[in-house]
mmCIF file of N, CA and C and ligand atoms in Angstrom:
data_model
loop_
_atom_site.group_PDB
_atom_site.id
_atom_site.type_symbol
_atom_site.label_atom_id
_atom_site.label_comp_id
_atom_site.label_asym_id
_atom_site.label_seq_id
_atom_site.Cartn_x
_atom_site.Cartn_y
_atom_site.Cartn_z
ATOM 1 N N MET I 34 -16.995 -23.105 1.083
ATOM 2 C CA MET I 34 -15.830 -23.016 0.196
ATOM 3 C C MET I 34 -14.725 -22.201 0.868
ATOM 4 N N ILE I 35 -13.556 -22.751 0.845
ATOM 5 C CA ILE I 35 -12.424 -22.033 1.449
ATOM 6 C C ILE I 35 -11.718 -21.212 0.374
ATOM 7 N N MET I 36 -11.641 -19.915 0.629
ATOM 8 C CA MET I 36 -10.956 -19.041 -0.316
ATOM 9 C C MET I 36 -9.452 -19.151 -0.091
ATOM 10 N N GLN I 37 -8.771 -19.537 -1.132
ATOM 11 C CA GLN I 37 -7.316 -19.602 -1.036
ATOM 12 C C GLN I 37 -6.758 -18.193 -1.182
ATOM 13 N N ARG I 38 -6.119 -17.716 -0.140
ATOM 14 C CA ARG I 38 -5.561 -16.383 -0.190
ATOM 15 C C ARG I 38 -4.205 -16.417 -0.882
ATOM 16 N N LYS I 39 -4.135 -15.722 -1.984
ATOM 17 C CA LYS I 39 -2.869 -15.661 -2.718
ATOM 18 C C LYS I 39 -1.902 -14.776 -1.961
ATOM 19 N N ARG I 40 -0.672 -15.211 -1.899
ATOM 20 C CA ARG I 40 0.333 -14.410 -1.243
ATOM 21 C C ARG I 40 0.671 -13.204 -2.113
ATOM 22 N N CYS I 41 0.631 -12.055 -1.495
ATOM 23 C CA CYS I 41 0.933 -10.833 -2.218
ATOM 24 C C CYS I 41 2.409 -10.818 -2.602
ATOM 25 N N PRO I 42 2.710 -10.569 -3.872
ATOM 26 C CA PRO I 42 4.102 -10.639 -4.340
ATOM 27 C C PRO I 42 4.920 -9.374 -4.045
ATOM 28 N N ASN I 43 4.302 -8.384 -3.430
ATOM 29 C CA ASN I 43 5.058 -7.148 -3.194
ATOM 30 C C ASN I 43 6.217 -7.382 -2.229
ATOM 31 N N PHE I 44 7.360 -6.825 -2.573
ATOM 32 C CA PHE I 44 8.588 -7.078 -1.803
ATOM 33 C C PHE I 44 8.525 -6.573 -0.367
ATOM 34 N N ASN I 45 7.642 -5.619 -0.107
ATOM 35 C CA ASN I 45 7.586 -5.063 1.245
ATOM 36 C C ASN I 45 7.195 -6.095 2.305
ATOM 37 N N HIS I 46 6.458 -7.136 1.900
ATOM 38 C CA HIS I 46 6.030 -8.147 2.859
ATOM 39 C C HIS I 46 7.188 -8.972 3.398
ATOM 40 N N GLY I 47 8.207 -9.141 2.579
ATOM 41 C CA GLY I 47 9.320 -9.976 2.984
ATOM 42 C C GLY I 47 10.368 -9.253 3.805
ATOM 43 N N ARG I 48 10.205 -7.954 3.940
ATOM 44 C CA ARG I 48 11.225 -7.172 4.639
ATOM 45 C C ARG I 48 10.938 -7.102 6.130
ATOM 46 N N SER I 49 11.992 -7.055 6.926
ATOM 47 C CA SER I 49 11.804 -6.986 8.374
ATOM 48 C C SER I 49 11.418 -5.580 8.797
ATOM 49 N N ASN I 50 11.858 -4.584 8.052
ATOM 50 C CA ASN I 50 11.537 -3.205 8.409
ATOM 51 C C ASN I 50 11.236 -2.387 7.156
ATOM 52 N N PRO I 51 10.057 -2.628 6.562
ATOM 53 C CA PRO I 51 9.735 -1.910 5.327
ATOM 54 C C PRO I 51 9.604 -0.410 5.555
ATOM 55 N N PRO I 52 9.964 0.409 4.567
ATOM 56 C CA PRO I 52 9.980 1.863 4.736
ATOM 57 C C PRO I 52 8.603 2.505 4.623
ATOM 58 N N VAL I 53 7.564 1.715 4.380
ATOM 59 C CA VAL I 53 6.217 2.257 4.216
ATOM 60 C C VAL I 53 5.235 1.518 5.127
ATOM 61 N N ARG I 54 4.115 2.183 5.450
ATOM 62 C CA ARG I 54 3.132 1.536 6.322
ATOM 63 C C ARG I 54 2.258 0.522 5.572
ATOM 64 N N PHE I 55 1.866 0.913 4.345
ATOM 65 C CA PHE I 55 0.937 0.062 3.604
ATOM 66 C C PHE I 55 1.583 -0.541 2.363
ATOM 67 N N CYS I 56 1.158 -1.738 2.045
ATOM 68 C CA CYS I 56 1.568 -2.364 0.791
ATOM 69 C C CYS I 56 0.792 -1.712 -0.345
ATOM 70 N N PRO I 57 1.464 -1.260 -1.407
ATOM 71 C CA PRO I 57 0.777 -0.579 -2.505
ATOM 72 C C PRO I 57 -0.053 -1.530 -3.369
ATOM 73 N N LEU I 58 0.148 -2.819 -3.171
ATOM 74 C CA LEU I 58 -0.516 -3.807 -4.018
ATOM 75 C C LEU I 58 -1.788 -4.359 -3.382
ATOM 76 N N CYS I 59 -1.744 -4.650 -2.085
ATOM 77 C CA CYS I 59 -2.913 -5.263 -1.440
ATOM 78 C C CYS I 59 -3.494 -4.373 -0.344
ATOM 79 N N GLY I 60 -2.789 -3.309 0.045
ATOM 80 C CA GLY I 60 -3.313 -2.387 1.044
ATOM 81 C C GLY I 60 -3.169 -2.858 2.476
ATOM 82 N N GLU I 61 -2.472 -3.956 2.670
ATOM 83 C CA GLU I 61 -2.251 -4.468 4.014
ATOM 84 C C GLU I 61 -1.165 -3.644 4.717
ATOM 85 N N VAL I 62 -1.262 -3.561 6.045
ATOM 86 C CA VAL I 62 -0.229 -2.867 6.807
ATOM 87 C C VAL I 62 1.025 -3.741 6.839
ATOM 88 N N VAL I 63 2.139 -3.203 6.364
ATOM 89 C CA VAL I 63 3.387 -3.967 6.401
ATOM 90 C C VAL I 63 4.328 -3.460 7.491
ATOM 91 N N ASN I 64 4.103 -2.242 7.964
ATOM 92 C CA ASN I 64 4.916 -1.723 9.068
ATOM 93 C C ASN I 64 4.065 -0.834 9.974
ATOM 94 N N GLU I 65 3.655 -1.401 11.096
ATOM 95 C CA GLU I 65 2.764 -0.681 12.012
ATOM 96 C C GLU I 65 3.463 0.456 12.743
ATOM 97 N N ALA I 66 4.791 0.424 12.723
ATOM 98 C CA ALA I 66 5.541 1.456 13.435
ATOM 99 C C ALA I 66 5.485 2.800 12.718
ATOM 100 N N ILE I 67 5.143 2.762 11.431
ATOM 101 C CA ILE I 67 5.048 3.994 10.661
ATOM 102 C C ILE I 67 3.636 4.548 10.782
ATOM 103 N N LEU I 68 3.522 5.796 11.189
ATOM 104 C CA LEU I 68 2.215 6.407 11.417
ATOM 105 C C LEU I 68 1.516 6.747 10.105
ATOM 106 N N ILE I 69 0.175 6.708 10.162
ATOM 107 C CA ILE I 69 -0.627 7.083 8.992
ATOM 108 C C ILE I 69 -0.438 8.571 8.727
ATOM 109 N N ARG I 70 -0.207 8.895 7.466
ATOM 110 C CA ARG I 70 0.022 10.275 7.080
ATOM 111 C C ARG I 70 -1.185 10.825 6.346
ATOM 112 N N GLU I 71 -1.391 12.120 6.471
ATOM 113 C CA GLU I 71 -2.448 12.754 5.679
ATOM 114 C C GLU I 71 -1.855 13.119 4.329
ATOM 115 N N CYS I 72 -2.462 12.628 3.263
ATOM 116 C CA CYS I 72 -1.926 12.882 1.933
ATOM 117 C C CYS I 72 -2.750 13.939 1.223
ATOM 118 N N SER I 73 -2.102 14.612 0.293
ATOM 119 C CA SER I 73 -2.818 15.553 -0.555
ATOM 120 C C SER I 73 -3.265 14.830 -1.818
ATOM 121 N N ASP I 74 -4.208 15.425 -2.539
ATOM 122 C CA ASP I 74 -4.671 14.833 -3.797
ATOM 123 C C ASP I 74 -3.521 14.692 -4.781
ATOM 124 N N GLU I 75 -2.601 15.658 -4.707
ATOM 125 C CA GLU I 75 -1.451 15.654 -5.604
ATOM 126 C C GLU I 75 -0.574 14.423 -5.355
ATOM 127 N N GLU I 76 -0.347 14.134 -4.078
ATOM 128 C CA GLU I 76 0.455 12.962 -3.729
ATOM 129 C C GLU I 76 -0.205 11.676 -4.207
ATOM 130 N N HIS I 77 -1.523 11.640 -4.092
ATOM 131 C CA HIS I 77 -2.248 10.456 -4.552
ATOM 132 C C HIS I 77 -2.189 10.339 -6.071
ATOM 133 N N ALA I 78 -2.202 11.477 -6.769
ATOM 134 C CA ALA I 78 -2.109 11.470 -8.223
ATOM 135 C C ALA I 78 -0.754 10.921 -8.657
ATOM 136 N N ILE I 79 0.295 11.318 -7.955
ATOM 137 C CA ILE I 79 1.646 10.835 -8.265
ATOM 138 C C ILE I 79 1.727 9.334 -7.996
ATOM 139 N N SER I 80 1.170 8.924 -6.864
ATOM 140 C CA SER I 80 1.181 7.518 -6.485
ATOM 141 C C SER I 80 0.405 6.674 -7.500
ATOM 142 N N ARG I 81 -0.691 7.241 -7.985
ATOM 143 C CA ARG I 81 -1.524 6.560 -8.978
ATOM 144 C C ARG I 81 -0.746 6.364 -10.284
ATOM 145 N N ARG I 82 0.041 7.378 -10.629
ATOM 146 C CA ARG I 82 0.844 7.300 -11.854
ATOM 147 C C ARG I 82 1.900 6.201 -11.747
ATOM 148 N N LYS I 83 2.323 5.923 -10.501
ATOM 149 C CA LYS I 83 3.295 4.844 -10.284
ATOM 150 C C LYS I 83 2.604 3.495 -10.251
ATOM 151 N N ARG I 84 1.314 3.485 -10.530
ATOM 152 C CA ARG I 84 0.506 2.270 -10.580
ATOM 153 C C ARG I 84 0.380 1.599 -9.220
ATOM 154 N N ASN I 85 0.360 2.390 -8.163
ATOM 155 C CA ASN I 85 0.091 1.836 -6.845
ATOM 156 C C ASN I 85 -1.422 1.712 -6.674
ATOM 157 N N THR I 86 -1.882 0.531 -6.333
ATOM 158 C CA THR I 86 -3.321 0.349 -6.129
ATOM 159 C C THR I 86 -3.752 1.028 -4.829
ATOM 160 N N TYR I 87 -2.889 0.966 -3.828
ATOM 161 C CA TYR I 87 -3.170 1.601 -2.543
ATOM 162 C C TYR I 87 -2.083 2.608 -2.208
ATOM 163 N N CYS I 88 -2.487 3.624 -1.454
ATOM 164 C CA CYS I 88 -1.518 4.624 -1.015
ATOM 165 C C CYS I 88 -0.601 4.015 0.046
ATOM 166 N N LEU I 89 0.697 4.259 -0.082
ATOM 167 C CA LEU I 89 1.679 3.718 0.848
ATOM 168 C C LEU I 89 1.586 4.379 2.219
ATOM 169 N N HIS I 90 1.036 5.573 2.251
ATOM 170 C CA HIS I 90 1.062 6.379 3.470
ATOM 171 C C HIS I 90 -0.230 6.336 4.268
ATOM 172 N N CYS I 91 -1.386 6.308 3.578
ATOM 173 C CA CYS I 91 -2.664 6.324 4.307
ATOM 174 C C CYS I 91 -3.512 5.087 4.035
ATOM 175 N N GLY I 92 -3.111 4.270 3.069
ATOM 176 C CA GLY I 92 -3.827 3.030 2.806
ATOM 177 C C GLY I 92 -5.081 3.182 1.974
ATOM 178 N N GLU I 93 -5.329 4.397 1.507
ATOM 179 C CA GLU I 93 -6.518 4.625 0.690
ATOM 180 C C GLU I 93 -6.394 3.944 -0.671
ATOM 181 N N ARG I 94 -7.513 3.419 -1.148
ATOM 182 C CA ARG I 94 -7.485 2.776 -2.461
ATOM 183 C C ARG I 94 -7.441 3.849 -3.538
ATOM 184 N N LEU I 95 -6.443 3.769 -4.426
ATOM 185 C CA LEU I 95 -6.257 4.797 -5.453
ATOM 186 C C LEU I 95 -6.798 4.362 -6.799
ATOM 187 N N ILE I 96 -6.686 3.078 -7.096
ATOM 188 C CA ILE I 96 -7.141 2.555 -8.392
ATOM 189 C C ILE I 96 -8.286 1.586 -8.131
ATOM 190 N N GLN I 97 -9.429 1.862 -8.751
ATOM 191 C CA GLN I 97 -10.601 1.014 -8.509
ATOM 192 C C GLN I 97 -10.609 -0.204 -9.417
HETATM 193 ZN ZN1 LIG N 249 0.710 -6.752 -0.288
HETATM 194 ZN ZN1 LIG N 250 -2.575 8.608 0.909
#
C-alpha cells in the first residue's frame, strides 16, 4: 500500500527563506541554514500555548 503523503499546509514550506528551522506543524526542516537552538522548558511552554506541534528551533515534539 502506498501512503499518500499529505502536503503540509504550513506557510513556511512555500517560502524561499523561512525564518525558522523547523515547521511547527510537521516537524520537517524548512531552513537548514538556521542552526538548531537549545530551548528552555519555558520557551517550549510558550510555543505549546501557540499550538505548535513541533518546536521551531529544535524540532522537538511539543504536543503528543
Ligand atoms: Zn510542515
Ligand atoms: Zn525547542
